[in-house]
Amino acid sequence: MHEMGLNRASTYDQIIKKVDTVVHTYGRKFLHPLLAPLETSFCYETEILKNLIEAQLRILDCNFMGALIRLNNAHRRLTVWPSINQSPEPSLPGSKAAPQKAIPTPALVTWFFRYHTALLAKFSLYFYDVLSKQTAQLDLKNLMAKTSPDYYQKIVAFYRKSDALSICIVLDTNGMGYRGLGYRLPEEEPESPTGLESYPAIFCYPSERPTKHWPSVVMTLTMESHRLSQIDAIVAVNDKTMDRTYFLARIEPRLFVAVIFETKKSDKDATVMQFLLEMITGLRCAKTLESLKPV
C-alpha cells in the first residue's frame, strides 16, 4: 500500500491477491483458544483492507453500487473492531475493580478510518451528479462539507479565484464496458458510447460540459496520451487561433481532470498547476497510502 502511494506498485488487483493469499495461508492457524482475540483482529483487518481496496477499484470503474456496498461494509467493520479490542479486563472475585484507563485507538485502525474518509470524499465527487438527483442541492453540499477533503469546495474556490470556463473530471470508457453512472438493473444493456461520447464528463463545474470545447479536449487526451501517462504530468495546450487554453492531468489510468479557459494562459500558470497537482494527488489517495509505512 505504501508503494501505491509512491506510484511504484503495480495494481490494486495484485494487492487484493496478496491479501487473499495471506488469509488462505494464515487464516486457519489460530488453533489455541488464547489466540481467539488475535484471530478476530486478523479477520477484521483483512476484511476491512480488502473492502477498501475493492471500493477503490469500483470507484475507478465508476461502479456506483459496487463502491457503495464495499465502503459500507468497511465502515460497519471499522465501527465494531475498536470496541472489541477495548473490552475491559476481567477482575478477580472480591477484588476492588481498578478504574479503567482509556485505551488509545490503534494506529492501524486510525489509518483505516483515514483511508475510508479519503475514498468517501472521492466517491462523493465522482458520483456527484448521481447523488444530487437523490437529495436537495443544499443538503448534498452540506454532506460533502463533512468529507475530508471537500473536493467540491476546492473546485468552487479555484473557479472563483481563476477565470476558468469549466473544470471537468473526464472518463475514458474505451474498452471498459461502460454502463453509465449510477445503479442499473442487471438485465439493462446500454450501448457502449462511441466517438466524443466515449469520453464523458462525470463531473463538471459550474454546469454541464462545454460542448463546443469538447472535441478539443478529447483530441488533446488522445494525442497527448503518452505525456499524460507520466506521473504528475500536466499538459497545457494553447489554441492560438481562438485564444483558448486547455490544462489536462491524469488522475488514474482512465480518469483525467481538465481545466478549460477561453483566454490565453501561460502553460506554467502557478495557480492552475498547484490546483491540478493537489487534485490528482488527493484523488489518488497518495498521501494516505504513503503514510502506511512498512515496519
Tab-separated table of N, CA and C in Angstrom, residues 86-237:
chain	number	residue	atom	x	y	z
A	86	GLN	N	-11.149	-3.023	22.848
A	86	GLN	CA	-11.139	-2.249	24.078
A	86	GLN	C	-12.032	-2.860	25.160
A	87	SER	N	-12.320	-4.149	25.056
A	87	SER	CA	-13.135	-4.816	26.088
A	87	SER	C	-12.401	-4.774	27.422
A	88	PRO	N	-13.083	-4.464	28.552
A	88	PRO	CA	-12.413	-4.358	29.849
A	88	PRO	C	-11.856	-5.692	30.310
A	89	GLU	N	-10.706	-5.645	30.981
A	89	GLU	CA	-10.101	-6.856	31.512
A	89	GLU	C	-10.902	-7.341	32.722
A	90	PRO	N	-11.079	-8.665	32.844
A	90	PRO	CA	-11.847	-9.201	33.985
A	90	PRO	C	-11.068	-9.013	35.279
A	91	SER	N	-11.795	-8.757	36.400
A	91	SER	CA	-11.151	-8.589	37.708
A	91	SER	C	-11.370	-9.842	38.538
A	92	LEU	N	-10.490	-10.064	39.506
A	92	LEU	CA	-10.599	-11.232	40.366
A	92	LEU	C	-11.796	-11.089	41.306
A	93	PRO	N	-12.455	-12.216	41.678
A	93	PRO	CA	-13.611	-12.144	42.599
A	93	PRO	C	-13.209	-11.531	43.932
A	94	GLY	N	-13.997	-10.594	44.425
A	94	GLY	CA	-13.755	-9.965	45.711
A	94	GLY	C	-12.764	-8.831	45.676
A	95	SER	N	-12.084	-8.638	44.576
A	95	SER	CA	-11.104	-7.547	44.494
A	95	SER	C	-11.792	-6.280	44.030
A	96	LYS	N	-11.227	-5.178	44.424
A	96	LYS	CA	-11.774	-3.888	44.029
A	96	LYS	C	-11.348	-3.575	42.604
A	97	ALA	N	-12.313	-3.297	41.792
A	97	ALA	CA	-12.007	-3.032	40.382
A	97	ALA	C	-11.247	-1.726	40.238
A	98	ALA	N	-10.146	-1.799	39.532
A	98	ALA	CA	-9.350	-0.591	39.276
A	98	ALA	C	-10.031	0.225	38.191
A	99	PRO	N	-9.905	1.538	38.282
A	99	PRO	CA	-10.507	2.374	37.230
A	99	PRO	C	-9.898	2.055	35.873
A	100	GLN	N	-10.777	1.960	34.900
A	100	GLN	CA	-10.325	1.622	33.562
A	100	GLN	C	-9.651	2.830	32.900
A	101	LYS	N	-8.475	2.567	32.341
A	101	LYS	CA	-7.776	3.610	31.605
A	101	LYS	C	-8.263	3.640	30.162
A	102	ALA	N	-8.318	4.829	29.634
A	102	ALA	CA	-8.725	4.959	28.238
A	102	ALA	C	-7.664	4.321	27.348
A	103	ILE	N	-8.092	3.405	26.493
A	103	ILE	CA	-7.161	2.719	25.596
A	103	ILE	C	-7.098	3.494	24.286
A	104	PRO	N	-5.927	3.936	23.890
A	104	PRO	CA	-5.829	4.693	22.637
A	104	PRO	C	-6.190	3.826	21.444
A	105	THR	N	-6.778	4.453	20.430
A	105	THR	CA	-7.126	3.729	19.212
A	105	THR	C	-5.849	3.267	18.517
A	106	PRO	N	-5.763	1.992	18.161
A	106	PRO	CA	-4.563	1.503	17.469
A	106	PRO	C	-4.285	2.305	16.195
A	107	ALA	N	-3.013	2.493	15.902
A	107	ALA	CA	-2.613	3.305	14.747
A	107	ALA	C	-3.184	2.752	13.443
A	108	LEU	N	-3.260	1.417	13.327
A	108	LEU	CA	-3.780	0.823	12.091
A	108	LEU	C	-5.261	1.143	11.906
A	109	VAL	N	-6.033	1.112	13.006
A	109	VAL	CA	-7.454	1.449	12.921
A	109	VAL	C	-7.612	2.913	12.496
A	110	THR	N	-6.790	3.784	13.073
A	110	THR	CA	-6.825	5.199	12.693
A	110	THR	C	-6.531	5.355	11.211
A	111	TRP	N	-5.559	4.599	10.710
A	111	TRP	CA	-5.221	4.685	9.282
A	111	TRP	C	-6.380	4.192	8.421
A	112	PHE	N	-7.023	3.101	8.831
A	112	PHE	CA	-8.171	2.589	8.076
A	112	PHE	C	-9.271	3.650	7.986
A	113	PHE	N	-9.524	4.350	9.096
A	113	PHE	CA	-10.528	5.413	9.073
A	113	PHE	C	-10.126	6.526	8.107
A	114	ARG	N	-8.839	6.866	8.084
A	114	ARG	CA	-8.344	7.904	7.162
A	114	ARG	C	-8.536	7.475	5.708
A	115	TYR	N	-8.220	6.228	5.415
A	115	TYR	CA	-8.360	5.718	4.049
A	115	TYR	C	-9.828	5.693	3.649
A	116	HIS	N	-10.691	5.254	4.563
A	116	HIS	CA	-12.134	5.225	4.273
A	116	HIS	C	-12.652	6.638	4.009
A	117	THR	N	-12.207	7.611	4.816
A	117	THR	CA	-12.620	9.001	4.634
A	117	THR	C	-12.169	9.540	3.284
A	118	ALA	N	-10.935	9.203	2.896
A	118	ALA	CA	-10.402	9.662	1.605
A	118	ALA	C	-11.201	9.070	0.449
A	119	LEU	N	-11.551	7.799	0.555
A	119	LEU	CA	-12.344	7.160	-0.502
A	119	LEU	C	-13.755	7.719	-0.557
A	120	LEU	N	-14.325	8.030	0.594
A	120	LEU	CA	-15.669	8.598	0.635
A	120	LEU	C	-15.698	9.973	-0.034
A	121	ALA	N	-14.653	10.771	0.188
A	121	ALA	CA	-14.570	12.082	-0.460
A	121	ALA	C	-14.457	11.930	-1.974
A	122	LYS	N	-13.674	10.962	-2.401
A	122	LYS	CA	-13.502	10.683	-3.831
A	122	LYS	C	-14.813	10.195	-4.452
A	123	PHE	N	-15.480	9.280	-3.762
A	123	PHE	CA	-16.773	8.761	-4.202
A	123	PHE	C	-17.784	9.896	-4.358
A	124	SER	N	-17.802	10.814	-3.405
A	124	SER	CA	-18.769	11.911	-3.415
A	124	SER	C	-18.568	12.831	-4.618
A	125	LEU	N	-17.323	13.003	-5.052
A	125	LEU	CA	-17.057	13.853	-6.222
A	125	LEU	C	-17.400	13.129	-7.512
A	126	TYR	N	-16.914	11.899	-7.673
A	126	TYR	CA	-17.139	11.173	-8.926
A	126	TYR	C	-18.617	10.906	-9.184
A	127	PHE	N	-19.384	10.696	-8.118
A	127	PHE	CA	-20.805	10.393	-8.280
A	127	PHE	C	-21.676	11.572	-7.829
A	128	TYR	N	-21.128	12.751	-7.941
A	128	TYR	CA	-21.867	13.950	-7.507
A	128	TYR	C	-23.200	14.075	-8.253
A	129	ASP	N	-23.195	13.869	-9.562
A	129	ASP	CA	-24.424	14.003	-10.345
A	129	ASP	C	-25.465	12.969	-9.927
A	130	VAL	N	-25.011	11.752	-9.640
A	130	VAL	CA	-25.935	10.700	-9.203
A	130	VAL	C	-26.536	11.062	-7.851
A	131	LEU	N	-25.691	11.484	-6.923
A	131	LEU	CA	-26.155	11.820	-5.581
A	131	LEU	C	-27.051	13.048	-5.580
A	132	SER	N	-26.758	14.001	-6.468
A	132	SER	CA	-27.546	15.243	-6.500
A	132	SER	C	-28.984	14.999	-6.930
A	133	LYS	N	-29.230	13.875	-7.610
A	133	LYS	CA	-30.594	13.552	-8.038
A	133	LYS	C	-31.399	12.892	-6.919
A	134	GLN	N	-30.726	12.550	-5.824
A	134	GLN	CA	-31.399	11.856	-4.728
A	134	GLN	C	-31.705	12.766	-3.539
A	135	THR	N	-31.220	13.994	-3.572
A	135	THR	CA	-31.421	14.898	-2.440
A	135	THR	C	-31.362	16.345	-2.920
A	136	ALA	N	-31.720	17.265	-2.051
A	136	ALA	CA	-31.656	18.687	-2.387
A	136	ALA	C	-30.197	19.124	-2.527
A	137	GLN	N	-29.947	20.068	-3.408
A	137	GLN	CA	-28.584	20.522	-3.676
A	137	GLN	C	-27.898	21.032	-2.412
A	138	LEU	N	-28.620	21.800	-1.604
A	138	LEU	CA	-28.042	22.347	-0.377
A	138	LEU	C	-27.675	21.232	0.588
A	139	ASP	N	-28.547	20.230	0.713
A	139	ASP	CA	-28.267	19.105	1.611
A	139	ASP	C	-27.019	18.352	1.164
A	140	LEU	N	-26.876	18.170	-0.149
A	140	LEU	CA	-25.710	17.463	-0.664
A	140	LEU	C	-24.426	18.247	-0.386
A	141	LYS	N	-24.470	19.558	-0.581
A	141	LYS	CA	-23.290	20.391	-0.310
A	141	LYS	C	-22.919	20.331	1.167
A	142	ASN	N	-23.927	20.324	2.031
A	142	ASN	CA	-23.649	20.231	3.473
A	142	ASN	C	-23.033	18.887	3.836
A	143	LEU	N	-23.510	17.820	3.184
A	143	LEU	CA	-22.950	16.490	3.437
A	143	LEU	C	-21.516	16.399	2.927
A	144	MET	N	-21.259	16.975	1.749
A	144	MET	CA	-19.911	16.927	1.191
A	144	MET	C	-18.943	17.775	2.008
A	145	ALA	N	-19.469	18.811	2.668
A	145	ALA	CA	-18.610	19.646	3.523
A	145	ALA	C	-18.033	18.849	4.687
A	146	LYS	N	-18.679	17.711	5.011
A	146	LYS	CA	-18.196	16.872	6.109
A	146	LYS	C	-17.130	15.889	5.652
A	147	THR	N	-16.943	15.761	4.324
A	147	THR	CA	-15.885	14.874	3.831
A	147	THR	C	-14.549	15.599	3.912
A	148	SER	N	-13.496	14.827	3.953
A	148	SER	CA	-12.160	15.413	4.051
A	148	SER	C	-11.221	14.714	3.073
A	149	PRO	N	-10.782	15.464	2.036
A	149	PRO	CA	-11.103	16.865	1.769
A	149	PRO	C	-12.451	17.024	1.056
A	150	ASP	N	-12.951	18.236	1.064
A	150	ASP	CA	-14.183	18.556	0.344
A	150	ASP	C	-13.784	19.019	-1.056
A	151	TYR	N	-13.757	18.072	-1.990
A	151	TYR	CA	-13.289	18.388	-3.340
A	151	TYR	C	-14.198	19.392	-4.047
A	152	TYR	N	-15.480	19.310	-3.758
A	152	TYR	CA	-16.417	20.234	-4.409
A	152	TYR	C	-16.057	21.682	-4.063
A	153	GLN	N	-15.807	21.951	-2.791
A	153	GLN	CA	-15.461	23.318	-2.387
A	153	GLN	C	-14.079	23.717	-2.892
A	154	LYS	N	-13.171	22.762	-3.020
A	154	LYS	CA	-11.868	23.055	-3.612
A	154	LYS	C	-12.038	23.545	-5.048
A	155	ILE	N	-12.902	22.875	-5.791
A	155	ILE	CA	-13.146	23.255	-7.184
A	155	ILE	C	-13.843	24.607	-7.258
A	156	VAL	N	-14.823	24.824	-6.391
A	156	VAL	CA	-15.537	26.106	-6.362
A	156	VAL	C	-14.562	27.249	-6.045
A	157	ALA	N	-13.691	27.038	-5.054
A	157	ALA	CA	-12.726	28.073	-4.669
A	157	ALA	C	-11.765	28.385	-5.810
A	158	PHE	N	-11.306	27.349	-6.516
A	158	PHE	CA	-10.411	27.571	-7.654
A	158	PHE	C	-11.138	28.315	-8.774
A	159	TYR	N	-12.370	27.935	-9.030
A	159	TYR	CA	-13.156	28.579	-10.088
A	159	TYR	C	-13.317	30.073	-9.806
A	160	ARG	N	-13.574	30.409	-8.556
A	160	ARG	CA	-13.755	31.824	-8.195
A	160	ARG	C	-12.450	32.598	-8.269
A	161	LYS	N	-11.346	31.914	-7.969
A	161	LYS	CA	-10.040	32.567	-7.972
A	161	LYS	C	-9.514	32.767	-9.399
A	162	SER	N	-9.815	31.830	-10.266
A	162	SER	CA	-9.315	31.889	-11.638
A	162	SER	C	-10.415	32.387	-12.566
A	163	ASP	N	-10.065	32.492	-13.829
A	163	ASP	CA	-11.081	32.862	-14.822
A	163	ASP	C	-11.424	31.664	-15.695
A	164	ALA	N	-11.379	30.476	-15.117
A	164	ALA	CA	-11.664	29.249	-15.863
A	164	ALA	C	-13.111	29.222	-16.327
A	165	LEU	N	-13.314	28.653	-17.499
A	165	LEU	CA	-14.660	28.459	-18.009
A	165	LEU	C	-15.301	27.235	-17.373
A	166	SER	N	-14.504	26.160	-17.233
A	166	SER	CA	-15.067	24.916	-16.738
A	166	SER	C	-13.969	24.028	-16.156
A	167	ILE	N	-14.323	23.264	-15.126
A	167	ILE	CA	-13.449	22.247	-14.557
A	167	ILE	C	-14.197	20.921	-14.645
A	168	CYS	N	-13.587	19.933	-15.290
A	168	CYS	CA	-14.263	18.662	-15.543
A	168	CYS	C	-13.414	17.471	-15.128
A	169	ILE	N	-14.098	16.414	-14.681
A	169	ILE	CA	-13.466	15.106	-14.496
A	169	ILE	C	-13.919	14.253	-15.680
A	170	VAL	N	-12.952	13.756	-16.452
A	170	VAL	CA	-13.246	13.054	-17.702
A	170	VAL	C	-12.890	11.575	-17.562
A	171	LEU	N	-13.783	10.721	-18.059
A	171	LEU	CA	-13.566	9.275	-18.021
A	171	LEU	C	-13.346	8.749	-19.434
A	172	ASP	N	-12.291	7.972	-19.613
A	172	ASP	CA	-12.033	7.279	-20.877
A	172	ASP	C	-12.703	5.914	-20.786
A	173	THR	N	-13.800	5.731	-21.517
A	173	THR	CA	-14.584	4.495	-21.406
A	173	THR	C	-14.171	3.430	-22.409
A	174	ASN	N	-13.220	3.713	-23.262
A	174	ASN	CA	-12.846	2.767	-24.312
A	174	ASN	C	-12.379	1.439	-23.714
A	175	GLY	N	-13.057	0.361	-24.127
A	175	GLY	CA	-12.665	-0.976	-23.714
A	175	GLY	C	-13.062	-1.372	-22.309
A	176	MET	N	-13.931	-0.617	-21.644
A	176	MET	CA	-14.274	-0.952	-20.263
A	176	MET	C	-15.720	-1.399	-20.071
A	177	GLY	N	-16.522	-1.458	-21.123
A	177	GLY	CA	-17.910	-1.873	-20.963
A	177	GLY	C	-18.696	-0.921	-20.090
A	178	TYR	N	-18.558	0.355	-20.348
A	178	TYR	CA	-19.186	1.399	-19.528
A	178	TYR	C	-20.699	1.323	-19.608
A	179	ARG	N	-21.359	1.349	-18.449
A	179	ARG	CA	-22.820	1.262	-18.371
A	179	ARG	C	-23.465	2.546	-17.877
A	180	GLY	N	-22.678	3.591	-17.744
A	180	GLY	CA	-23.208	4.837	-17.221
A	180	GLY	C	-23.051	4.911	-15.720
A	181	LEU	N	-23.194	6.116	-15.182
A	181	LEU	CA	-23.099	6.294	-13.733
A	181	LEU	C	-24.392	5.858	-13.065
A	182	GLY	N	-24.294	5.554	-11.785
A	182	GLY	CA	-25.484	5.193	-11.032
A	182	GLY	C	-25.813	3.719	-11.161
A	183	TYR	N	-26.918	3.323	-10.521
A	183	TYR	CA	-27.313	1.913	-10.481
A	183	TYR	C	-28.163	1.564	-11.690
A	184	ARG	N	-27.885	0.398	-12.268
A	184	ARG	CA	-28.695	-0.131	-13.364
A	184	ARG	C	-29.069	-1.569	-13.054
A	185	LEU	N	-30.253	-1.984	-13.512
A	185	LEU	CA	-30.669	-3.371	-13.346
A	185	LEU	C	-29.749	-4.272	-14.165
A	186	PRO	N	-29.475	-5.471	-13.663
A	186	PRO	CA	-28.544	-6.373	-14.356
A	186	PRO	C	-28.933	-6.649	-15.802
A	187	GLU	N	-30.252	-6.692	-16.085
A	187	GLU	CA	-30.684	-7.019	-17.452
A	187	GLU	C	-30.563	-5.839	-18.414
A	188	GLU	N	-30.316	-4.654	-17.894
A	188	GLU	CA	-30.151	-3.487	-18.754
A	188	GLU	C	-28.796	-3.543	-19.448
A	189	GLU	N	-28.783	-3.416	-20.736
A	189	GLU	CA	-27.547	-3.441	-21.506
A	189	GLU	C	-27.478	-2.211	-22.417
A	190	PRO	N	-27.082	-1.071	-21.865
A	190	PRO	CA	-26.982	0.130	-22.702
A	190	PRO	C	-25.861	-0.007	-23.720
A	191	GLU	N	-26.013	0.671	-24.837
A	191	GLU	CA	-24.991	0.617	-25.881
A	191	GLU	C	-23.724	1.316	-25.394
A	192	SER	N	-22.589	0.758	-25.789
A	192	SER	CA	-21.313	1.369	-25.423
A	192	SER	C	-21.169	2.698	-26.152
A	193	PRO	N	-20.717	3.743	-25.450
A	193	PRO	CA	-20.565	5.050	-26.098
A	193	PRO	C	-19.459	5.019	-27.144
A	194	THR	N	-19.601	5.851	-28.159
A	194	THR	CA	-18.609	5.943	-29.234
A	194	THR	C	-18.272	7.403	-29.490
A	195	GLY	N	-17.178	7.635	-30.207
A	195	GLY	CA	-16.789	8.992	-30.571
A	195	GLY	C	-16.534	9.860	-29.357
A	196	LEU	N	-17.024	11.089	-29.417
A	196	LEU	CA	-16.846	12.011	-28.298
A	196	LEU	C	-17.520	11.509	-27.033
A	197	GLU	N	-18.613	10.743	-27.214
A	197	GLU	CA	-19.352	10.243	-26.050
A	197	GLU	C	-18.587	9.177	-25.274
A	198	SER	N	-17.509	8.658	-25.865
A	198	SER	CA	-16.698	7.678	-25.133
A	198	SER	C	-15.777	8.355	-24.123
A	199	TYR	N	-15.834	9.688	-24.074
A	199	TYR	CA	-15.100	10.457	-23.067
A	199	TYR	C	-16.094	11.349	-22.309
A	200	PRO	N	-16.984	10.737	-21.521
A	200	PRO	CA	-17.974	11.546	-20.805
A	200	PRO	C	-17.329	12.335	-19.656
A	201	ALA	N	-17.927	13.473	-19.365
A	201	ALA	CA	-17.532	14.243	-18.180
A	201	ALA	C	-18.393	13.750	-17.028
A	202	ILE	N	-17.797	13.037	-16.083
A	202	ILE	CA	-18.591	12.514	-14.964
A	202	ILE	C	-18.856	13.599	-13.927
A	203	PHE	N	-18.103	14.697	-14.004
A	203	PHE	CA	-18.342	15.853	-13.134
A	203	PHE	C	-17.917	17.101	-13.876
A	204	CYS	N	-18.732	18.148	-13.795
A	204	CYS	CA	-18.387	19.438	-14.402
A	204	CYS	C	-18.839	20.573	-13.489
A	205	TYR	N	-18.014	21.586	-13.401
A	205	TYR	CA	-18.392	22.797	-12.677
A	205	TYR	C	-17.991	23.992	-13.539
A	206	PRO	N	-18.885	24.992	-13.683
A	206	PRO	CA	-20.105	25.251	-12.906
A	206	PRO	C	-21.373	24.624	-13.472
A	207	SER	N	-21.312	24.066	-14.679
A	207	SER	CA	-22.514	23.479	-15.266
A	207	SER	C	-22.107	22.262	-16.072
A	208	GLU	N	-22.907	21.897	-17.059
A	208	GLU	CA	-22.601	20.729	-17.872
A	208	GLU	C	-21.360	20.981	-18.730
A	209	ARG	N	-20.854	19.911	-19.310
A	209	ARG	CA	-19.617	20.019	-20.081
A	209	ARG	C	-19.767	21.055	-21.190
A	210	PRO	N	-18.729	21.846	-21.449
A	210	PRO	CA	-18.782	22.860	-22.510
A	210	PRO	C	-18.712	22.198	-23.889
A	211	THR	N	-19.845	22.049	-24.523
A	211	THR	CA	-19.957	21.248	-25.748
A	211	THR	C	-19.013	21.709	-26.845
A	212	LYS	N	-18.906	23.006	-27.057
A	212	LYS	CA	-18.085	23.480	-28.179
A	212	LYS	C	-16.596	23.231	-27.966
A	213	HIS	N	-16.194	23.029	-26.717
A	213	HIS	CA	-14.787	22.763	-26.418
A	213	HIS	C	-14.477	21.276	-26.337
A	214	TRP	N	-15.508	20.432	-26.311
A	214	TRP	CA	-15.258	19.021	-26.031
A	214	TRP	C	-14.421	18.316	-27.104
A	215	PRO	N	-14.627	18.590	-28.388
A	215	PRO	CA	-13.753	17.960	-29.392
A	215	PRO	C	-12.275	18.258	-29.156
A	216	SER	N	-11.956	19.489	-28.751
A	216	SER	CA	-10.560	19.849	-28.495
A	216	SER	C	-10.026	19.127	-27.253
A	217	VAL	N	-10.876	18.989	-26.222
A	217	VAL	CA	-10.462	18.282	-25.003
A	217	VAL	C	-10.164	16.819	-25.319
A	218	VAL	N	-11.073	16.166	-26.047
A	218	VAL	CA	-10.895	14.754	-26.394
A	218	VAL	C	-9.676	14.571	-27.293
A	219	MET	N	-9.511	15.452	-28.258
A	219	MET	CA	-8.351	15.357	-29.153
A	219	MET	C	-7.048	15.485	-28.367
A	220	THR	N	-7.017	16.392	-27.386
A	220	THR	CA	-5.815	16.562	-26.565
A	220	THR	C	-5.554	15.311	-25.729
A	221	LEU	N	-6.606	14.709	-25.186
A	221	LEU	CA	-6.450	13.487	-24.404
A	221	LEU	C	-5.853	12.353	-25.239
A	222	THR	N	-6.293	12.238	-26.473
A	222	THR	CA	-5.810	11.145	-27.321
A	222	THR	C	-4.414	11.436	-27.884
A	223	MET	N	-4.176	12.666	-28.302
A	223	MET	CA	-2.889	12.998	-28.915
A	223	MET	C	-1.773	13.114	-27.882
A	224	GLU	N	-2.113	13.469	-26.664
A	224	GLU	CA	-1.103	13.648	-25.615
A	224	GLU	C	-1.124	12.505	-24.607
A	225	SER	N	-1.608	11.346	-25.042
A	225	SER	CA	-1.752	10.220	-24.121
A	225	SER	C	-0.419	9.796	-23.504
A	226	HIS	N	0.658	9.858	-24.281
A	226	HIS	CA	1.963	9.453	-23.747
A	226	HIS	C	2.432	10.405	-22.658
A	227	ARG	N	2.326	11.698	-22.906
A	227	ARG	CA	2.738	12.677	-21.893
A	227	ARG	C	1.867	12.576	-20.649
A	228	LEU	N	0.575	12.357	-20.851
A	228	LEU	CA	-0.340	12.271	-19.715
A	228	LEU	C	-0.123	11.005	-18.888
A	229	SER	N	0.483	9.987	-19.483
A	229	SER	CA	0.723	8.741	-18.749
A	229	SER	C	1.865	8.873	-17.755
A	230	GLN	N	2.657	9.937	-17.859
A	230	GLN	CA	3.764	10.147	-16.937
A	230	GLN	C	3.227	10.675	-15.604
A	231	ILE	N	3.858	10.249	-14.524
A	231	ILE	CA	3.383	10.589	-13.181
A	231	ILE	C	3.402	12.100	-12.969
A	232	ASP	N	2.272	12.628	-12.511
A	232	ASP	CA	2.113	14.049	-12.164
A	232	ASP	C	2.338	14.996	-13.343
A	233	ALA	N	2.244	14.467	-14.563
A	233	ALA	CA	2.414	15.335	-15.742
A	233	ALA	C	1.176	16.196	-15.944
A	234	ILE	N	1.384	17.461	-16.255
A	234	ILE	CA	0.296	18.380	-16.576
A	234	ILE	C	0.531	18.904	-17.982
A	235	VAL	N	-0.435	18.683	-18.846
A	235	VAL	CA	-0.315	19.085	-20.248
A	235	VAL	C	-1.137	20.344	-20.468
A	236	ALA	N	-0.502	21.369	-21.026
A	236	ALA	CA	-1.187	22.628	-21.354
A	236	ALA	C	-1.133	22.828	-22.865
A	237	VAL	N	-2.280	23.109	-23.447
A	237	VAL	CA	-2.371	23.304	-24.892
A	237	VAL	C	-3.047	24.640	-25.166
